[in-house]
Every structure is written in C-alpha cells, then in structure tokens.
Amino acid sequence: MSEREISSAVIRRLPRYYRYLGELLENNVVRISSKELSIRMKVTASQIRQDLNNFGGFGQQGYGYNVEYLHDEIGKILGLDATQNMIIIGAGNLGQALANYDFDRIGFKVIGIFDINPRLEGLAVRGVEIQMVDTLEQFIKDHEIHVATLTVPKKQARSIAKQLETWGIRAIWNFAPTDLHLSEDVCVKNVHLDESLMTLSYNLRHRGKEKYSYKSYMED
Amino acid sequence: MSEREISSAVIRRLPRYYRYLGELLENNVVRISSKELSIRMKVTASQIRQDLNNFGGFGQQGYGYNVEYLHDEIGKILGLDATQNMIIIGAGNLGQALANYDFDRIGFKVIGIFDINPRLEGLAVRGVEIQMVDTLEQFIKDHEIHVATLTVPKKQARSIAKQLETWGIRAIWNFAPTDLHLSEDVCVKNVHLDESLMTLSYNLRHRGKEKYSYKSYMED
DNA sequence: TAGATTGTTAATCGATTAACAATC
DNA sequence: TAGATTGTTAATCGATTAACAATC
C-alpha cells in the first residue's frame, strides 16, 4: 500500500467530517451523498470526494456513503480507535479544565496530572490525583505514555518539552504560547488561544469591508 | 485607501509575527531583516515580505524592519490597540480558566461571566462575579458589549449564539463543539479542542511515514 | 559610493473546483 | 435498464517562492 503524502489541509478537515457524520448517525441517517453533505457543511461536494479519496473509496456510485461506515473509517484514519494514555503537565486553571474534558471519547485517557506547586499535590481532578513533576520521569516509564498535554507557563514550556522528549513522549499538545524546538519525530500541535482571539479581533475590526461568510467555519 | 481582500492564511500568520517581534523587543533587538526573522521563524523571507506588504511598506531597503515599529503596526492591524469589553457565557471549568487569562494584554477585557447554574452565582473569578444568564440581555445593553466567549455545552450553544446576535454581539469566540449558524456580519472564531487533538492523533499514528518538521508550527 | 535589503513582479507550486466516464 | 452518484482526471484558482530592480 503506497503511502502518499496527505496535505495538512485535508487532515484538518477530517475531524469536521467526523463530527458531522457522528451527528447524522445520532439522527439515524443511514446514507448520505457528497452533495447532501456538502450542503450541510457548506463546502463543495468535490472537496469532500477528493478528501475522502486520499484514503480510499468509501462510497458507492449511485448510492453515496454509508454514514456509519464512513464515520468509523475516518475515526480509524484519525487513530481514534486505539486508546492512548495521556498526561497533563501543568495543573493550573487550563490544565484542570482540560483534565475534566471527556477525551476518552476520541481515544485519549488522562491518567496523570503534574505540577510543581506543592499546594496542588493530591488534589483529585476527575478521579486523577495531581502529582509533583519530580515523579514525572518514572511515571512516564511505568505507564508507557506517548502523549502529553502541556499547560505550563511560557518560561518553563521549552525545557519541560525537551525533557518529555528524552523521556519518550512522542506527541505534545502544546498550550504554552511559544514554539517548541524538538526533533522531527515528536509531533507537536499548538493551541495558541491568544493568537486565536487575535484573528477574531482582526475580523471584528475589518468586518464589513469584505465578505467572511461560512469560510470561518473551516479556519481553525 | 483601497481595501484589498486579505487572505485568511495571511491573517492567521500575523499573531505569530507579533509574538516573535514582541520577544525580540524584550531582548532589546532594534532592527531585523526578513532574512534573519525567516530563520528564527522557519518560514521564507519571501513570505514575510509578501505578508507585510499586504498592509503597507513597513521596512526600509538596506536596513530591514524596525522591531518596535513593526510590532506596533501589526498590533494595530490586529486591532489590539483598542480595548474591547468581553463577556464569557458558560462558567464551567473552561469558562473559568479563560476568565483567569490575561487577555487585557491583547485588548480584551472580561467584564462579565454568565451561567445558568445558581450554585455559581456570585462566585468571583479574577474579580468578576458570575451572574445568571437571565440578566445577560440587560448587561450587554448597559455595557456596550460586542464580543462574547462561548463556553457552554453543545446543546445550548446555537440558541444562545442566536440570542447574542439579536442582542448586538458582533464577534463570538466559540468553544462549543458545533458550528454556529449566524448572519454574515457576526464574526465567529471556532476553537474546537477535540478536533485539534484529533489532528495530533493522526500525526502521531502516521508519524515517520512522511516528514512533518517545522510546518506544524503554522498549522493552527 | 558599495552593500544590503526591501517592495514587487514573475514563476512555481499546490489546493480547490469542475467535469465526466465508470459503475452501482 | 435508467438514474444517481461516485472516483478521478483536467482546469482553475490561489498561495508560496524566487528573482530582481528600486532604493536606503
């Protein structure tokens, strides 16, 4: 099976397909055409078909796509079918908020929360007790963890990220407002909330000078 | 002054320029060339110059760019120079975490937090007391609010968004995992955290099959 | 002036959309 | 079979990169 290079534009759209298909599934819709889905999602049918065909032919001519099948297949492509253990580094407001999220639903199980603040030690968030970071290395080894969420202050983010890398972490979901400099085989996904708000600020200020319309749905 | 259409790809890069320039400023760097900045940011110098020239000529041949001037100008383009009052709807974990953020720094002042849970009434987050949503309409009118952060459950998101629109809100920072259907003159910026994590999941699973490298910095 | 670096035009590259033959 | 809709190729569109004349 030849692995072609999938563009990140396509990958970023997959979760949205997954979400819409999940909703169709909840509404007991059995099949859907790219045309119908394109209307609901406000994208072109062409794009949907192109995107999906990067991964294989999931539809059937004259019929469309089976909602449940397509939903599951996209889930597999995204890797949501296999559960990954995850830790959260930084148990501040955001870290605790994320710990309360139900990410199990998409294959991520929070099994550890870490901080340097001794006041937080032992405090349980969603059944997981906050531990001190000096136990982090051992914990990662003991539990075969490959994914870490980073919600520490900017100053500490880079050095902790480097350590996480040496301890075997392969993917970092980074909420610290800085770019991490790691080797290429560590996946980093940045969530820079302040930068997100800045783009909203831009659009608010320049609103009306141009058309924004539905495209904003896709600009993650 | 002719307003050309600025592509969203450019707009999404502006906050990152702003951040790098801010750091240079902190390090007392007075001037920088597109070449030097391109190396630090791991983008092409060409892209930097093209991006900036969408908004005007901020540099000088043979010299480069004055860091402070460029930083300030990008801040103005993003609209960070004018303060906007903001409210947060939904005082759950995420809502409270966001209320604790220092968004004043980029021109957004949280002056109200709202929820339907009577248990939260009066609880102060960063000096702002949580109020009940039935006072929302009056509050928006009294304080001339145009920006709202939406951190309510999926089920309620759309109906609240619709109401916010009728009450005069012009920009919504939406954390609910759903697309909002509003008129075109309401700006919506979605932050779908679960979808962000899904793309990380994809990259983790397909890691090594292709090169990811620095490009991940830019995929917000 | 000579060197450096911009602003901007032209070339390339990639992503989106359109079209349609294949086929259920 | 006829109608519908995919998978896929071709055309278009837009974004990125390269090149270089302008100019500080």
Short mmCIF file of N, CA, C and O in Angstrom, two decimals, chain B residues 58-167:
data_model
loop_
_atom_site.label_atom_id
_atom_site.label_comp_id
_atom_site.label_asym_id
_atom_site.label_seq_id
_atom_site.Cartn_x
_atom_site.Cartn_y
_atom_site.Cartn_z
N PHE B 58 6.55 48.49 5.62
CA PHE B 58 6.98 48.81 6.97
C PHE B 58 8.49 48.82 7.12
O PHE B 58 9.02 49.16 8.17
N GLY B 59 9.18 48.39 6.06
CA GLY B 59 10.63 48.27 6.16
C GLY B 59 11.36 49.35 5.36
O GLY B 59 10.74 50.28 4.84
N GLN B 60 12.65 49.18 5.32
CA GLN B 60 13.48 50.14 4.62
C GLN B 60 14.58 49.37 3.90
O GLN B 60 15.26 48.55 4.51
N GLN B 61 14.76 49.65 2.62
CA GLN B 61 15.79 48.94 1.86
C GLN B 61 17.16 49.13 2.51
O GLN B 61 17.49 50.21 2.97
N GLY B 62 17.89 48.06 2.53
CA GLY B 62 19.24 48.12 3.09
C GLY B 62 19.31 48.12 4.59
O GLY B 62 20.39 47.99 5.17
N TYR B 63 18.16 48.21 5.24
CA TYR B 63 18.12 48.30 6.70
C TYR B 63 17.35 47.12 7.31
O TYR B 63 17.84 46.43 8.21
N GLY B 64 16.18 46.90 6.77
CA GLY B 64 15.32 45.87 7.33
C GLY B 64 14.11 46.50 7.99
O GLY B 64 13.59 47.51 7.51
N TYR B 65 13.68 45.94 9.09
CA TYR B 65 12.50 46.44 9.78
C TYR B 65 12.87 46.89 11.19
O TYR B 65 13.65 46.23 11.88
N ASN B 66 12.29 47.99 11.61
CA ASN B 66 12.42 48.40 12.99
C ASN B 66 11.47 47.55 13.81
O ASN B 66 10.27 47.52 13.56
N VAL B 67 12.02 46.85 14.78
CA VAL B 67 11.25 45.84 15.52
C VAL B 67 10.05 46.46 16.25
O VAL B 67 8.92 45.99 16.12
N GLU B 68 10.30 47.53 16.98
CA GLU B 68 9.21 48.12 17.76
C GLU B 68 8.11 48.67 16.86
O GLU B 68 6.93 48.44 17.10
N TYR B 69 8.53 49.34 15.79
CA TYR B 69 7.55 49.92 14.88
C TYR B 69 6.69 48.83 14.24
O TYR B 69 5.46 48.90 14.22
N LEU B 70 7.36 47.78 13.75
CA LEU B 70 6.63 46.71 13.08
C LEU B 70 5.70 46.00 14.05
O LEU B 70 4.54 45.69 13.71
N HIS B 71 6.18 45.77 15.25
CA HIS B 71 5.37 45.13 16.29
C HIS B 71 4.10 45.95 16.55
O HIS B 71 2.99 45.41 16.56
N ASP B 72 4.28 47.23 16.70
CA ASP B 72 3.12 48.09 16.97
C ASP B 72 2.15 48.12 15.80
O ASP B 72 0.94 48.11 15.98
N GLU B 73 2.71 48.17 14.60
CA GLU B 73 1.85 48.24 13.42
C GLU B 73 1.02 46.97 13.26
O GLU B 73 -0.15 47.02 12.93
N ILE B 74 1.66 45.83 13.48
CA ILE B 74 0.90 44.58 13.39
C ILE B 74 -0.16 44.54 14.48
O ILE B 74 -1.29 44.10 14.25
N GLY B 75 0.19 45.04 15.65
CA GLY B 75 -0.80 45.15 16.73
C GLY B 75 -2.02 45.96 16.30
O GLY B 75 -3.16 45.57 16.53
N LYS B 76 -1.76 47.05 15.61
CA LYS B 76 -2.86 47.89 15.14
C LYS B 76 -3.69 47.17 14.09
O LYS B 76 -4.91 47.26 14.07
N ILE B 77 -3.00 46.49 13.16
CA ILE B 77 -3.71 45.75 12.12
C ILE B 77 -4.65 44.72 12.76
O ILE B 77 -5.78 44.53 12.34
N LEU B 78 -4.16 44.08 13.81
CA LEU B 78 -4.96 43.06 14.50
C LEU B 78 -6.03 43.70 15.39
O LEU B 78 -6.91 43.01 15.91
N GLY B 79 -5.93 44.99 15.57
CA GLY B 79 -6.93 45.67 16.39
C GLY B 79 -6.69 45.55 17.88
O GLY B 79 -7.61 45.68 18.69
N LEU B 80 -5.45 45.29 18.26
CA LEU B 80 -5.15 45.07 19.68
C LEU B 80 -4.99 46.38 20.44
O LEU B 80 -4.94 46.38 21.68
N ASP B 81 -4.94 47.48 19.70
CA ASP B 81 -4.72 48.77 20.35
C ASP B 81 -5.99 49.32 21.00
O ASP B 81 -5.91 50.09 21.95
N ALA B 82 -7.13 48.90 20.49
CA ALA B 82 -8.39 49.36 21.09
C ALA B 82 -8.94 48.28 22.01
O ALA B 82 -9.00 47.11 21.63
N THR B 83 -9.33 48.66 23.22
CA THR B 83 -9.86 47.67 24.16
C THR B 83 -11.32 47.36 23.88
O THR B 83 -12.12 48.25 23.63
N GLN B 84 -11.62 46.08 23.86
CA GLN B 84 -12.99 45.61 23.69
C GLN B 84 -13.45 44.98 24.99
O GLN B 84 -12.73 44.15 25.57
N ASN B 85 -14.63 45.34 25.44
CA ASN B 85 -15.20 44.60 26.57
C ASN B 85 -15.69 43.25 26.09
O ASN B 85 -16.21 43.12 24.99
N MET B 86 -15.51 42.25 26.94
CA MET B 86 -15.88 40.90 26.54
C MET B 86 -16.64 40.23 27.67
O MET B 86 -16.40 40.53 28.84
N ILE B 87 -17.58 39.36 27.31
CA ILE B 87 -18.24 38.55 28.33
C ILE B 87 -17.99 37.08 28.03
O ILE B 87 -17.70 36.70 26.88
N ILE B 88 -18.07 36.28 29.07
CA ILE B 88 -17.93 34.84 28.91
C ILE B 88 -19.25 34.19 29.28
O ILE B 88 -19.78 34.44 30.36
N ILE B 89 -19.79 33.40 28.35
CA ILE B 89 -21.05 32.71 28.64
C ILE B 89 -20.72 31.25 28.90
O ILE B 89 -20.23 30.55 28.01
N GLY B 90 -20.98 30.81 30.10
CA GLY B 90 -20.64 29.44 30.50
C GLY B 90 -19.48 29.46 31.46
O GLY B 90 -18.33 29.64 31.06
N ALA B 91 -19.77 29.30 32.75
CA ALA B 91 -18.74 29.43 33.78
C ALA B 91 -18.28 28.07 34.30
O ALA B 91 -18.00 27.90 35.49
N GLY B 92 -18.24 27.10 33.40
CA GLY B 92 -17.70 25.79 33.78
C GLY B 92 -16.18 25.88 33.89
O GLY B 92 -15.61 26.96 33.99
N ASN B 93 -15.55 24.74 33.87
CA ASN B 93 -14.10 24.71 34.04
C ASN B 93 -13.39 25.56 33.00
O ASN B 93 -12.52 26.36 33.33
N LEU B 94 -13.78 25.37 31.73
CA LEU B 94 -13.10 26.10 30.67
C LEU B 94 -13.40 27.60 30.75
O LEU B 94 -12.50 28.42 30.64
N GLY B 95 -14.66 27.93 30.98
CA GLY B 95 -15.04 29.33 31.09
C GLY B 95 -14.27 30.03 32.19
O GLY B 95 -13.75 31.14 32.01
N GLN B 96 -14.16 29.36 33.34
CA GLN B 96 -13.42 29.96 34.44
C GLN B 96 -11.93 30.06 34.13
O GLN B 96 -11.26 31.04 34.48
N ALA B 97 -11.41 29.04 33.46
CA ALA B 97 -9.99 29.07 33.09
C ALA B 97 -9.72 30.26 32.17
O ALA B 97 -8.75 31.00 32.35
N LEU B 98 -10.60 30.47 31.20
CA LEU B 98 -10.41 31.59 30.28
C LEU B 98 -10.57 32.93 30.99
O LEU B 98 -9.85 33.88 30.68
N ALA B 99 -11.48 32.97 31.96
CA ALA B 99 -11.67 34.21 32.72
C ALA B 99 -10.40 34.59 33.47
O ALA B 99 -10.15 35.76 33.76
N ASN B 100 -9.59 33.60 33.79
CA ASN B 100 -8.35 33.86 34.51
C ASN B 100 -7.19 34.28 33.62
O ASN B 100 -6.14 34.69 34.10
N TYR B 101 -7.39 34.13 32.30
CA TYR B 101 -6.35 34.54 31.37
C TYR B 101 -6.19 36.05 31.36
O TYR B 101 -7.14 36.79 31.61
N ASP B 102 -5.02 36.49 31.00
CA ASP B 102 -4.78 37.92 30.86
C ASP B 102 -4.94 38.33 29.39
O ASP B 102 -3.96 38.44 28.66
N PHE B 103 -6.18 38.51 28.99
CA PHE B 103 -6.43 38.92 27.61
C PHE B 103 -6.43 40.44 27.46
O PHE B 103 -6.49 40.96 26.35
N ASP B 104 -6.36 41.13 28.59
CA ASP B 104 -6.27 42.60 28.54
C ASP B 104 -5.07 43.01 27.69
O ASP B 104 -5.10 43.97 26.94
N ARG B 105 -4.02 42.23 27.84
CA ARG B 105 -2.78 42.43 27.12
C ARG B 105 -2.97 42.55 25.61
O ARG B 105 -2.20 43.20 24.91
N ILE B 106 -4.00 41.86 25.09
CA ILE B 106 -4.25 41.94 23.65
C ILE B 106 -5.57 42.67 23.36
O ILE B 106 -6.16 42.51 22.30
N GLY B 107 -6.02 43.43 24.35
CA GLY B 107 -7.14 44.33 24.10
C GLY B 107 -8.53 43.80 24.44
O GLY B 107 -9.52 44.40 24.03
N PHE B 108 -8.61 42.71 25.18
CA PHE B 108 -9.92 42.19 25.55
C PHE B 108 -10.07 42.14 27.07
O PHE B 108 -9.26 41.51 27.77
N LYS B 109 -11.10 42.81 27.56
CA LYS B 109 -11.32 42.94 28.99
C LYS B 109 -12.57 42.17 29.38
O LYS B 109 -13.67 42.49 28.92
N VAL B 110 -12.40 41.15 30.18
CA VAL B 110 -13.56 40.36 30.62
C VAL B 110 -14.29 41.11 31.72
O VAL B 110 -13.75 41.30 32.81
N ILE B 111 -15.51 41.55 31.42
CA ILE B 111 -16.24 42.32 32.43
C ILE B 111 -17.50 41.61 32.91
O ILE B 111 -18.22 42.11 33.76
N GLY B 112 -17.75 40.42 32.36
CA GLY B 112 -18.92 39.68 32.81
C GLY B 112 -18.78 38.19 32.54
O GLY B 112 -18.24 37.80 31.50
N ILE B 113 -19.24 37.38 33.49
CA ILE B 113 -19.26 35.93 33.32
C ILE B 113 -20.66 35.44 33.67
O ILE B 113 -21.22 35.83 34.69
N PHE B 114 -21.21 34.58 32.82
CA PHE B 114 -22.61 34.18 32.99
C PHE B 114 -22.77 32.67 32.95
O PHE B 114 -22.03 31.97 32.26
N ASP B 115 -23.76 32.20 33.71
CA ASP B 115 -24.06 30.77 33.72
C ASP B 115 -25.53 30.59 34.09
O ASP B 115 -26.20 31.55 34.47
N ILE B 116 -26.01 29.37 33.92
CA ILE B 116 -27.39 29.10 34.37
C ILE B 116 -27.41 28.41 35.73
O ILE B 116 -28.44 28.31 36.35
N ASN B 117 -26.25 27.94 36.17
CA ASN B 117 -26.19 27.19 37.43
C ASN B 117 -26.22 28.14 38.63
O ASN B 117 -25.27 28.86 38.88
N PRO B 118 -27.32 28.11 39.40
CA PRO B 118 -27.45 29.04 40.53
C PRO B 118 -26.37 28.87 41.59
O PRO B 118 -26.07 29.80 42.33
N ARG B 119 -25.77 27.70 41.64
CA ARG B 119 -24.70 27.47 42.60
C ARG B 119 -23.49 28.36 42.36
O ARG B 119 -22.71 28.65 43.27
N LEU B 120 -23.32 28.75 41.11
CA LEU B 120 -22.15 29.55 40.76
C LEU B 120 -22.38 31.04 40.97
O LEU B 120 -21.44 31.83 40.97
N GLU B 121 -23.65 31.42 41.19
CA GLU B 121 -23.99 32.84 41.27
C GLU B 121 -23.17 33.55 42.36
O GLU B 121 -23.11 33.09 43.50
N GLY B 122 -22.55 34.64 41.95
CA GLY B 122 -21.81 35.45 42.91
C GLY B 122 -20.37 35.03 43.11
O GLY B 122 -19.55 35.79 43.62
N LEU B 123 -20.03 33.83 42.70
CA LEU B 123 -18.64 33.39 42.77
C LEU B 123 -17.78 34.31 41.91
O LEU B 123 -18.11 34.58 40.76
N ALA B 124 -16.69 34.80 42.49
CA ALA B 124 -15.86 35.73 41.74
C ALA B 124 -14.67 35.02 41.09
O ALA B 124 -13.98 34.24 41.73
N VAL B 125 -14.49 35.29 39.83
CA VAL B 125 -13.33 34.77 39.11
C VAL B 125 -12.51 35.96 38.65
O VAL B 125 -12.97 36.78 37.87
N ARG B 126 -11.31 36.07 39.17
CA ARG B 126 -10.44 37.19 38.83
C ARG B 126 -11.16 38.53 39.03
O ARG B 126 -11.07 39.44 38.19
N GLY B 127 -11.92 38.60 40.13
CA GLY B 127 -12.57 39.85 40.45
C GLY B 127 -13.89 40.10 39.75
O GLY B 127 -14.54 41.13 39.96
N VAL B 128 -14.31 39.17 38.90
CA VAL B 128 -15.58 39.34 38.20
C VAL B 128 -16.57 38.29 38.70
O VAL B 128 -16.30 37.09 38.66
N GLU B 129 -17.71 38.75 39.18
CA GLU B 129 -18.69 37.83 39.74
C GLU B 129 -19.52 37.14 38.67
O GLU B 129 -19.97 37.77 37.72
N ILE B 130 -19.72 35.86 38.87
CA ILE B 130 -20.57 35.12 37.94
C ILE B 130 -22.03 35.53 38.15
O ILE B 130 -22.51 35.57 39.26
N GLN B 131 -22.70 35.84 37.01
CA GLN B 131 -24.09 36.22 37.07
C GLN B 131 -24.95 35.18 36.36
O GLN B 131 -24.46 34.35 35.62
N MET B 132 -26.25 35.28 36.60
CA MET B 132 -27.17 34.35 35.94
C MET B 132 -27.52 34.88 34.54
O MET B 132 -27.60 36.08 34.32
N VAL B 133 -27.73 33.95 33.61
CA VAL B 133 -27.94 34.36 32.21
C VAL B 133 -29.18 35.22 32.00
O VAL B 133 -29.26 35.93 31.00
N ASP B 134 -30.13 35.18 32.92
CA ASP B 134 -31.33 35.99 32.68
C ASP B 134 -31.05 37.50 32.76
O ASP B 134 -31.87 38.31 32.36
N THR B 135 -29.88 37.84 33.26
CA THR B 135 -29.52 39.26 33.29
C THR B 135 -28.66 39.66 32.09
O THR B 135 -28.23 40.81 31.97
N LEU B 136 -28.43 38.69 31.22
CA LEU B 136 -27.48 38.87 30.12
C LEU B 136 -27.87 39.99 29.15
O LEU B 136 -27.05 40.87 28.84
N GLU B 137 -29.11 39.96 28.70
CA GLU B 137 -29.55 40.94 27.71
C GLU B 137 -29.34 42.37 28.22
O GLU B 137 -28.77 43.21 27.52
N GLN B 138 -29.77 42.60 29.44
CA GLN B 138 -29.63 43.93 30.02
C GLN B 138 -28.16 44.33 30.15
O GLN B 138 -27.77 45.45 29.84
N PHE B 139 -27.36 43.37 30.57
CA PHE B 139 -25.93 43.62 30.78
C PHE B 139 -25.25 44.03 29.47
O PHE B 139 -24.44 44.96 29.43
N ILE B 140 -25.58 43.32 28.40
CA ILE B 140 -24.98 43.63 27.10
C ILE B 140 -25.34 45.05 26.67
O ILE B 140 -24.50 45.81 26.18
N LYS B 141 -26.60 45.42 26.89
CA LYS B 141 -27.02 46.76 26.52
C LYS B 141 -26.35 47.83 27.38
O LYS B 141 -25.87 48.85 26.88
N ASP B 142 -26.28 47.55 28.67
CA ASP B 142 -25.73 48.54 29.59
C ASP B 142 -24.24 48.79 29.35
O ASP B 142 -23.74 49.88 29.61
N HIS B 143 -23.55 47.76 28.90
CA HIS B 143 -22.09 47.89 28.82
C HIS B 143 -21.54 47.92 27.40
O HIS B 143 -20.33 47.82 27.20
N GLU B 144 -22.43 48.02 26.43
CA GLU B 144 -21.98 48.10 25.03
C GLU B 144 -20.99 47.02 24.66
O GLU B 144 -19.86 47.30 24.25
N ILE B 145 -21.42 45.80 24.84
CA ILE B 145 -20.51 44.68 24.60
C ILE B 145 -20.71 44.13 23.19
O ILE B 145 -21.84 43.95 22.73
N HIS B 146 -19.60 43.87 22.52
CA HIS B 146 -19.67 43.35 21.15
C HIS B 146 -19.02 41.99 20.99
O HIS B 146 -19.12 41.36 19.96
N VAL B 147 -18.31 41.56 22.02
CA VAL B 147 -17.57 40.30 21.91
C VAL B 147 -17.97 39.34 23.04
O VAL B 147 -18.02 39.74 24.20
N ALA B 148 -18.25 38.12 22.66
CA ALA B 148 -18.62 37.10 23.66
C ALA B 148 -17.82 35.83 23.45
O ALA B 148 -17.61 35.40 22.32
N THR B 149 -17.39 35.25 24.55
CA THR B 149 -16.75 33.93 24.52
C THR B 149 -17.80 32.91 24.92
O THR B 149 -18.48 33.08 25.94
N LEU B 150 -17.94 31.88 24.11
CA LEU B 150 -19.00 30.91 24.33
C LEU B 150 -18.41 29.58 24.81
O LEU B 150 -17.76 28.86 24.06
N THR B 151 -18.63 29.29 26.09
CA THR B 151 -18.12 28.04 26.66
C THR B 151 -19.26 27.29 27.34
O THR B 151 -19.17 26.91 28.50
N VAL B 152 -20.32 27.11 26.57
CA VAL B 152 -21.49 26.37 27.07
C VAL B 152 -21.53 25.01 26.40
O VAL B 152 -20.86 24.79 25.39
N PRO B 153 -22.32 24.09 26.93
CA PRO B 153 -22.43 22.78 26.28
C PRO B 153 -23.00 22.91 24.88
O PRO B 153 -23.75 23.85 24.58
N LYS B 154 -22.63 21.96 24.07
CA LYS B 154 -23.05 21.91 22.67
C LYS B 154 -24.54 22.18 22.46
O LYS B 154 -24.91 22.98 21.62
N LYS B 155 -25.34 21.53 23.28
CA LYS B 155 -26.80 21.64 23.12
C LYS B 155 -27.29 23.08 23.15
O LYS B 155 -28.18 23.46 22.41
N GLN B 156 -26.72 23.87 24.04
CA GLN B 156 -27.22 25.23 24.22
C GLN B 156 -26.53 26.25 23.32
O GLN B 156 -27.01 27.38 23.17
N ALA B 157 -25.43 25.85 22.70
CA ALA B 157 -24.59 26.82 22.01
C ALA B 157 -25.34 27.61 20.93
O ALA B 157 -25.29 28.83 20.89
N ARG B 158 -26.05 26.90 20.06
CA ARG B 158 -26.68 27.58 18.93
C ARG B 158 -27.75 28.56 19.35
O ARG B 158 -27.83 29.66 18.81
N SER B 159 -28.58 28.15 20.28
CA SER B 159 -29.67 29.06 20.65
C SER B 159 -29.13 30.28 21.38
O SER B 159 -29.58 31.40 21.15
N ILE B 160 -28.14 30.08 22.23
CA ILE B 160 -27.54 31.23 22.91
C ILE B 160 -26.87 32.16 21.90
O ILE B 160 -27.00 33.37 21.96
N ALA B 161 -26.17 31.56 20.94
CA ALA B 161 -25.50 32.36 19.93
C ALA B 161 -26.50 33.23 19.17
O ALA B 161 -26.26 34.40 18.90
N LYS B 162 -27.63 32.63 18.83
CA LYS B 162 -28.67 33.38 18.11
C LYS B 162 -29.15 34.56 18.93
O LYS B 162 -29.34 35.65 18.42
N GLN B 163 -29.33 34.32 20.22
CA GLN B 163 -29.77 35.41 21.09
C GLN B 163 -28.71 36.49 21.19
O GLN B 163 -29.01 37.68 21.12
N LEU B 164 -27.48 36.06 21.36
CA LEU B 164 -26.38 37.02 21.44
C LEU B 164 -26.39 37.93 20.21
O LEU B 164 -26.19 39.13 20.30
N GLU B 165 -26.64 37.31 19.06
CA GLU B 165 -26.68 38.08 17.83
C GLU B 165 -27.76 39.16 17.89
O GLU B 165 -27.51 40.32 17.57
N THR B 166 -28.95 38.76 18.33
CA THR B 166 -30.04 39.76 18.37
C THR B 166 -29.75 40.83 19.42
O THR B 166 -30.23 41.94 19.31
N TRP B 167 -28.97 40.49 20.41
CA TRP B 167 -28.66 41.46 21.46
C TRP B 167 -27.46 42.35 21.10
O TRP B 167 -27.00 43.14 21.92
#
